[in-house]
Amino acid sequence: MAIAQQKLVSLNVRKLKNLVELDVDFSGSPITAILGPNGNGKSTVLHALACAYQPVSNGENHKFSNFFLPSTDALWNDSYLEITHTYRDGENLHENIKTVYEKMARWTPKYARQPKREIFYFGIDKCVPMIELEKKQAKINYSTNEVDEKIFNIILSKASQILNRKYLKYNIHTASRKDFIGVDVEGLRYTALSMSAGEQKVFHILTKVYNAPKNALILIDELDLLLHDKAMTTLIKVIHARSIEKSLQIVFTTHRESVIALSDIVNIRHLVSTSSKTLCFNETYPDAINRLTGEQPKPLEIFVEDDFSSAIVSKVAAQLGGKRLVSIQRYGAAINSFTAVSGLLFSNQVISDSLFVLDGDVYSTEEKKRDRLKKVITGTDDLAERYREAALQAIKQYRLPENIKPEPFLHGVICKIGNVKNAEHQEIIAAANDICVADESHRYIDDIIEKLGFDRQVGLSKIVDLVSTTPDWEEYVADIYEWLQNKILPLIEPN
């Protein structure tokens, strides 16, 4: 039977190099970006994935010994990882199959028993200009053949778009039985020997992505290296479109946090290592990551999901006269709150002055919070239990009616205010009443801001100011208000 429709769902690493107890989810977009500080295991994730499959026919053949070569100081014994994957074998669909890889004396399972999928890996070596690898000191003679196939014309077009140059021809040059690419650019012909490293890298990636068979997994280490922001952004958009067209999965590492702006088409996964666990944040902002690797900037710190929640917390702190004492940082998706609080605990940091605020529409009960914490803080010993209890106490939420998100709820609060004397508030109320149904929950607030032409941060602040005048406000922020009140009042010197 033909193996097809392969999809990588997740990677769990118990131990591999410096990775410890790591879980990475690849669901969502077909493209995943792995971010994180140097030395936190981004490349190790790619190496593990490169070795997890055997090729179907013409893919690359990577073995664990290629990336985890035993040495005097590192035998890689006790390494253990697991992938969850889906595939079709003829008419039979196999979903969420788990394959375990471990090394005692040798790696198991045997290579012939590994799942099949075409894998293509791009290491940092692909960034070295070809001329630096060429050993000849004399003239290099080569023959040239223009490639006029449709797929290579598409590659030329996409490269022109990414690098802002008008590429006219794609050539294959042959010298001493070795082939390398070349291009014609507005009357100038040159080979990979004369390409810049960034240009050469773009052509390498595009050639592989556009020629890869359906359902292939493509791994790219440091995609951003040697590319400026605009070229990197355009390249990601191009390979995303191709991944949709050919059912590819692409995983790349990057140091460039500007990739977060593409979170609508890219899974953002941030890795941060502590002494006992490697944390993975999903769709997060740099704030939470920076906090784990830095110091607490103010006496009190509050982590929130997004800028709307930040405006709400800022208003509560201002009402208590302690805004200057509070640092507000965003962690992104709600699931990251559990990862962030656990990260501080694993780093042996005190969290008594740290609060993690959920919007209240997910993980809304204590039971759901405990279940999630058990997945991040594993173990049954006393330390794990103490960490889970401490984390639970540090997580609070806005009080929302059941099955409603914060934006439509607060929109409803504004709509029922009626007439007020403040002209600006009245205009916000009128704009809210013009919005009957929004196509996405955030639009209930975003549309008000756009209708009135506010700068986003200014608009959020004005909307929160208005909501804070209503009877619903006190109940909505009650838990956050109580925590801040207990923390701020002792820190404010009496007049």
XYZ file of N, CA and C in Angstrom, residues 14-142:
387
model
N 11.651 13.607 26.212
C 11.930 13.420 27.645
C 13.355 13.872 27.936
N 14.280 13.476 27.051
C 15.672 13.878 27.207
C 16.370 13.750 25.859
N 16.995 14.828 25.408
C 17.790 14.806 24.178
C 18.688 16.035 24.177
N 19.985 15.818 24.251
C 20.942 16.908 24.430
C 20.490 17.784 25.593
N 20.250 19.087 25.331
C 19.831 19.980 26.416
C 18.321 20.116 26.521
N 17.567 19.334 25.732
C 16.112 19.362 25.830
C 15.656 18.412 26.928
N 14.766 18.913 27.793
C 14.255 18.109 28.906
C 12.748 18.332 29.019
N 11.988 17.246 28.960
C 10.534 17.304 29.161
C 9.883 18.381 28.282
N 10.179 18.345 27.010
C 9.658 19.343 26.058
C 8.490 18.777 25.267
N 7.461 19.587 25.102
C 6.325 19.246 24.243
C 6.149 20.351 23.211
N 6.166 19.986 21.931
C 5.946 20.951 20.856
C 4.773 20.472 20.006
N 3.808 21.350 19.814
C 2.612 21.042 19.022
C 2.746 21.703 17.653
N 2.514 20.945 16.590
C 2.665 21.470 15.230
C 1.313 21.671 14.535
N 0.223 21.516 15.264
C -1.094 21.683 14.647
C -1.375 23.155 14.398
N -2.290 23.412 13.470
C -2.588 24.788 13.080
C -2.093 25.027 11.673
N -1.145 25.920 11.523
C -0.565 26.215 10.213
C 0.370 25.088 9.775
N 0.541 24.898 8.467
C 1.538 23.920 8.002
C 2.971 24.400 8.216
N 3.143 25.657 8.620
C 4.484 26.194 8.865
C 4.627 26.525 10.351
N 5.724 26.080 10.950
C 6.001 26.340 12.361
C 7.356 27.009 12.503
N 7.395 28.108 13.252
C 8.647 28.810 13.546
C 9.052 28.501 14.977
N 10.291 28.039 15.163
C 10.832 27.754 16.492
C 11.766 28.902 16.866
N 11.395 29.656 17.908
C 12.207 30.768 18.370
C 12.797 30.443 19.727
N 13.730 31.283 20.166
C 14.291 31.109 21.499
C 15.729 31.583 21.558
N 16.225 31.848 22.768
C 17.616 32.283 22.934
C 18.587 31.215 22.457
N 19.820 31.625 22.213
C 20.855 30.667 21.813
C 21.038 29.602 22.893
N 21.273 28.368 22.455
C 21.554 27.300 23.386
C 20.343 26.691 24.055
N 19.134 27.018 23.553
C 17.924 26.486 24.166
C 17.320 25.321 23.393
N 18.009 24.840 22.363
C 17.613 23.587 21.726
C 16.794 23.706 20.454
N 16.777 24.874 19.815
C 15.988 25.032 18.581
C 16.482 24.072 17.496
N 17.783 24.059 17.266
C 18.336 23.187 16.218
C 18.168 21.719 16.570
N 18.229 21.390 17.859
C 18.062 19.994 18.278
C 16.686 19.479 17.905
N 15.670 20.331 17.979
C 14.323 19.936 17.555
C 14.339 19.529 16.082
N 14.993 20.331 15.241
C 15.064 19.991 13.818
C 15.836 18.700 13.588
N 16.929 18.521 14.317
C 17.742 17.312 14.156
C 16.937 16.074 14.526
N 16.166 16.176 15.601
C 15.346 15.034 16.019
C 14.313 14.689 14.956
N 13.675 15.714 14.389
C 12.655 15.478 13.361
C 13.267 14.913 12.089
N 14.476 15.373 11.756
C 15.137 14.887 10.542
C 15.410 13.390 10.617
N 15.609 12.886 11.841
C 15.953 11.471 12.015
C 14.744 10.587 12.282
N 13.565 11.191 12.390
C 12.389 10.441 12.833
C 11.754 9.599 11.730
N 12.099 9.863 10.474
C 11.478 9.158 9.352
C 12.539 8.518 8.465
N 12.120 7.514 7.727
C 12.920 6.998 6.620
C 12.257 7.472 5.329
N 13.016 7.693 4.271
C 12.420 8.227 3.040
C 11.497 7.223 2.363
N 10.519 7.730 1.647
C 9.611 6.895 0.870
C 10.321 6.429 -0.397
N 10.922 7.386 -1.104
C 11.626 7.018 -2.339
C 12.859 7.886 -2.550
N 12.658 9.210 -2.722
C 13.811 10.050 -3.079
C 14.106 11.136 -2.059
N 13.574 11.002 -0.852
C 13.882 11.980 0.185
C 15.259 11.749 0.776
N 15.673 12.640 1.659
C 16.984 12.525 2.300
C 16.944 11.451 3.378
N 18.111 10.855 3.615
C 18.218 9.715 4.526
C 19.083 10.126 5.719
N 18.418 10.593 6.786
C 19.153 11.039 7.971
C 19.011 10.024 9.093
N 20.106 9.766 9.769
C 20.096 8.862 10.920
C 20.532 9.644 12.158
N 20.171 9.133 13.330
C 20.513 9.832 14.564
C 22.014 10.041 14.704
N 22.787 9.104 14.201
C 24.242 9.243 14.305
C 24.777 10.407 13.480
N 23.990 10.883 12.499
C 24.416 12.046 11.719
C 24.464 13.305 12.579
N 23.527 13.419 13.509
C 23.410 14.631 14.330
C 23.824 14.409 15.781
N 23.756 13.163 16.235
C 24.081 12.846 17.629
C 25.199 11.810 17.633
N 26.337 12.220 17.101
C 27.481 11.321 16.965
C 28.086 11.056 18.337
N 28.187 9.795 18.740
C 28.774 9.502 20.057
C 30.233 9.966 20.123
N 30.619 10.408 21.305
C 31.997 10.842 21.519
C 32.414 10.450 22.925
N 33.624 10.784 23.288
C 34.124 10.457 24.623
C 33.247 11.083 25.708
N 32.762 12.286 25.441
C 31.991 13.015 26.447
C 30.484 12.846 26.311
N 30.014 12.322 25.203
C 28.562 12.237 24.984
C 28.220 10.988 24.179
N 27.648 10.013 24.851
C 27.199 8.800 24.165
C 25.733 8.879 23.792
N 25.018 9.883 24.349
C 23.592 10.103 24.107
C 22.727 8.972 24.636
N 23.270 8.161 25.562
C 22.453 7.133 26.181
C 21.354 7.767 27.041
N 20.240 7.057 27.176
C 19.053 7.531 27.904
C 18.300 8.629 27.160
N 18.666 8.898 25.910
C 17.869 9.833 25.101
C 16.503 9.199 24.823
N 15.467 10.016 24.857
C 14.114 9.489 24.653
C 13.237 10.588 24.066
N 12.587 10.279 22.959
C 11.647 11.210 22.352
C 10.520 10.443 21.693
N 9.457 11.162 21.401
C 8.268 10.525 20.826
C 7.609 11.510 19.872
N 7.234 11.038 18.690
C 6.449 11.876 17.793
C 5.030 11.307 17.712
N 4.078 12.208 17.569
C 2.705 11.816 17.271
C 2.445 12.226 15.838
N 2.003 11.288 15.009
C 1.863 11.574 13.588
C 0.646 10.858 13.022
N 0.205 11.349 11.884
C -0.948 10.791 11.182
C -0.524 10.441 9.765
N -1.064 9.345 9.207
C -0.760 9.000 7.821
C -1.850 8.077 7.281
N -1.878 7.956 5.969
C -2.805 7.041 5.316
C -2.009 5.928 4.639
N -2.417 4.709 4.886
C -1.808 3.542 4.250
C -2.873 2.914 3.360
N -2.844 3.278 2.069
C -3.905 2.845 1.171
C -5.228 3.450 1.593
N -6.217 2.622 1.897
C -7.522 3.116 2.309
C -7.607 3.356 3.814
N -6.590 2.961 4.544
C -6.640 3.026 6.010
C -5.964 4.300 6.527
N -6.725 5.111 7.260
C -6.192 6.327 7.873
C -5.776 6.022 9.305
N -4.515 6.287 9.630
C -3.979 6.054 10.972
C -3.757 7.426 11.624
N -4.525 7.730 12.638
C -4.470 9.050 13.260
C -3.792 9.004 14.617
N -2.981 10.041 14.871
C -2.330 10.229 16.174
C -1.582 8.976 16.644
N -0.791 8.439 15.730
C 0.064 7.295 16.043
C 1.310 7.794 16.771
N 1.711 7.118 17.820
C 2.895 7.514 18.579
C 4.059 6.577 18.258
N 5.174 7.158 17.904
C 6.395 6.385 17.660
C 7.463 6.881 18.621
N 8.049 5.946 19.365
C 9.046 6.270 20.380
C 10.444 5.970 19.849
N 11.390 6.876 20.130
C 12.793 6.702 19.757
C 13.611 6.840 21.041
N 14.491 5.899 21.273
C 15.340 5.996 22.454
C 16.670 5.311 22.204
N 17.631 5.689 23.035
C 18.949 5.064 22.893
C 19.433 4.539 24.233
N 19.717 3.271 24.247
C 20.428 2.670 25.364
C 21.830 2.359 24.823
N 22.031 1.145 24.329
C 23.296 0.847 23.646
C 23.237 1.327 22.200
N 22.023 1.304 21.618
C 21.819 1.746 20.233
C 20.455 2.394 20.135
N 20.233 3.090 19.025
C 18.959 3.755 18.808
C 17.898 2.749 18.372
N 16.720 2.904 18.923
C 15.567 2.123 18.483
C 14.422 3.091 18.200
N 13.488 2.749 17.303
C 13.417 1.481 16.580
C 14.466 1.411 15.472
N 14.670 0.217 14.954
C 15.568 0.074 13.819
C 15.108 0.987 12.696
N 16.091 1.430 11.911
C 15.787 2.385 10.855
C 14.675 1.885 9.930
N 14.697 0.585 9.602
C 13.718 0.024 8.660
C 12.303 0.014 9.234
N 12.172 0.207 10.537
C 10.854 0.197 11.164
C 10.322 1.600 11.455
N 11.077 2.603 11.094
C 10.609 3.968 11.310
C 9.514 4.314 10.298
N 8.628 5.260 10.644
C 7.611 5.684 9.679
C 8.251 6.305 8.450
N 7.512 6.280 7.345
C 8.060 6.762 6.076
C 7.523 8.148 5.732
N 8.435 8.980 5.318
C 8.061 10.325 4.838
C 9.273 10.960 4.185
N 9.041 11.750 3.159
C 10.156 12.455 2.532
C 10.574 13.624 3.419
N 11.870 13.667 3.784
C 12.416 14.703 4.651
C 13.492 15.466 3.898
N 13.485 16.786 4.064
C 14.548 17.614 3.482
C 15.016 18.580 4.563
N 16.321 18.557 4.834
C 16.886 19.354 5.923
C 17.872 20.377 5.371
N 17.731 21.630 5.798
C 18.656 22.699 5.425
C 19.409 23.131 6.667
N 20.697 22.828 6.717
C 21.518 23.278 7.829
C 22.126 24.640 7.543
N 22.861 25.149 8.507
C 23.501 26.453 8.347
C 24.564 26.408 7.261
N 25.061 25.203 6.926
C 26.066 25.083 5.870
C 25.550 25.593 4.533
N 24.227 25.597 4.343
C 23.658 26.098 3.091
C 23.806 27.617 2.974
N 24.211 28.263 4.095
C 24.401 29.714 4.078
C 25.813 30.108 3.649
N 26.713 29.133 3.556
C 28.090 29.440 3.163
C 28.135 29.690 1.661
N 28.630 30.854 1.225
C 28.705 31.108 -0.224
C 29.490 30.005 -0.918
N 29.008 29.579 -2.067
C 29.621 28.450 -2.769
C 31.080 28.723 -3.119
N 31.414 29.978 -3.369
C 32.780 30.313 -3.749
C 33.753 29.988 -2.612
N 33.280 30.044 -1.347
C 34.143 29.757 -0.215
C 34.396 28.255 -0.065
N 33.548 27.455 -0.709
C 33.735 26.005 -0.672
C 34.555 25.499 -1.850
N 34.726 26.343 -2.841
C 35.448 25.933 -4.048
C 36.954 26.042 -3.809
N 37.668 24.952 -4.044
C 39.098 24.891 -3.737
C 39.994 25.282 -4.907
N 39.420 25.340 -6.100
C 40.253 25.627 -7.267
C 40.768 27.065 -7.233
N 41.985 27.218 -7.672
C 42.590 28.548 -7.732
C 42.668 29.070 -9.168
N 42.454 28.204 -10.148
C 42.533 28.602 -11.557
C 41.128 28.861 -12.090
N 41.074 29.202 -13.362
C 39.792 29.452 -14.014
C 38.899 28.214 -13.952
N 37.622 28.433 -13.679
C 36.662 27.334 -13.628
C 35.880 27.303 -14.931
N 36.018 26.245 -15.688
C 35.276 26.100 -16.933
C 34.043 25.229 -16.700
N 32.919 25.675 -17.221
C 31.688 24.907 -17.046
C 30.805 25.081 -18.267
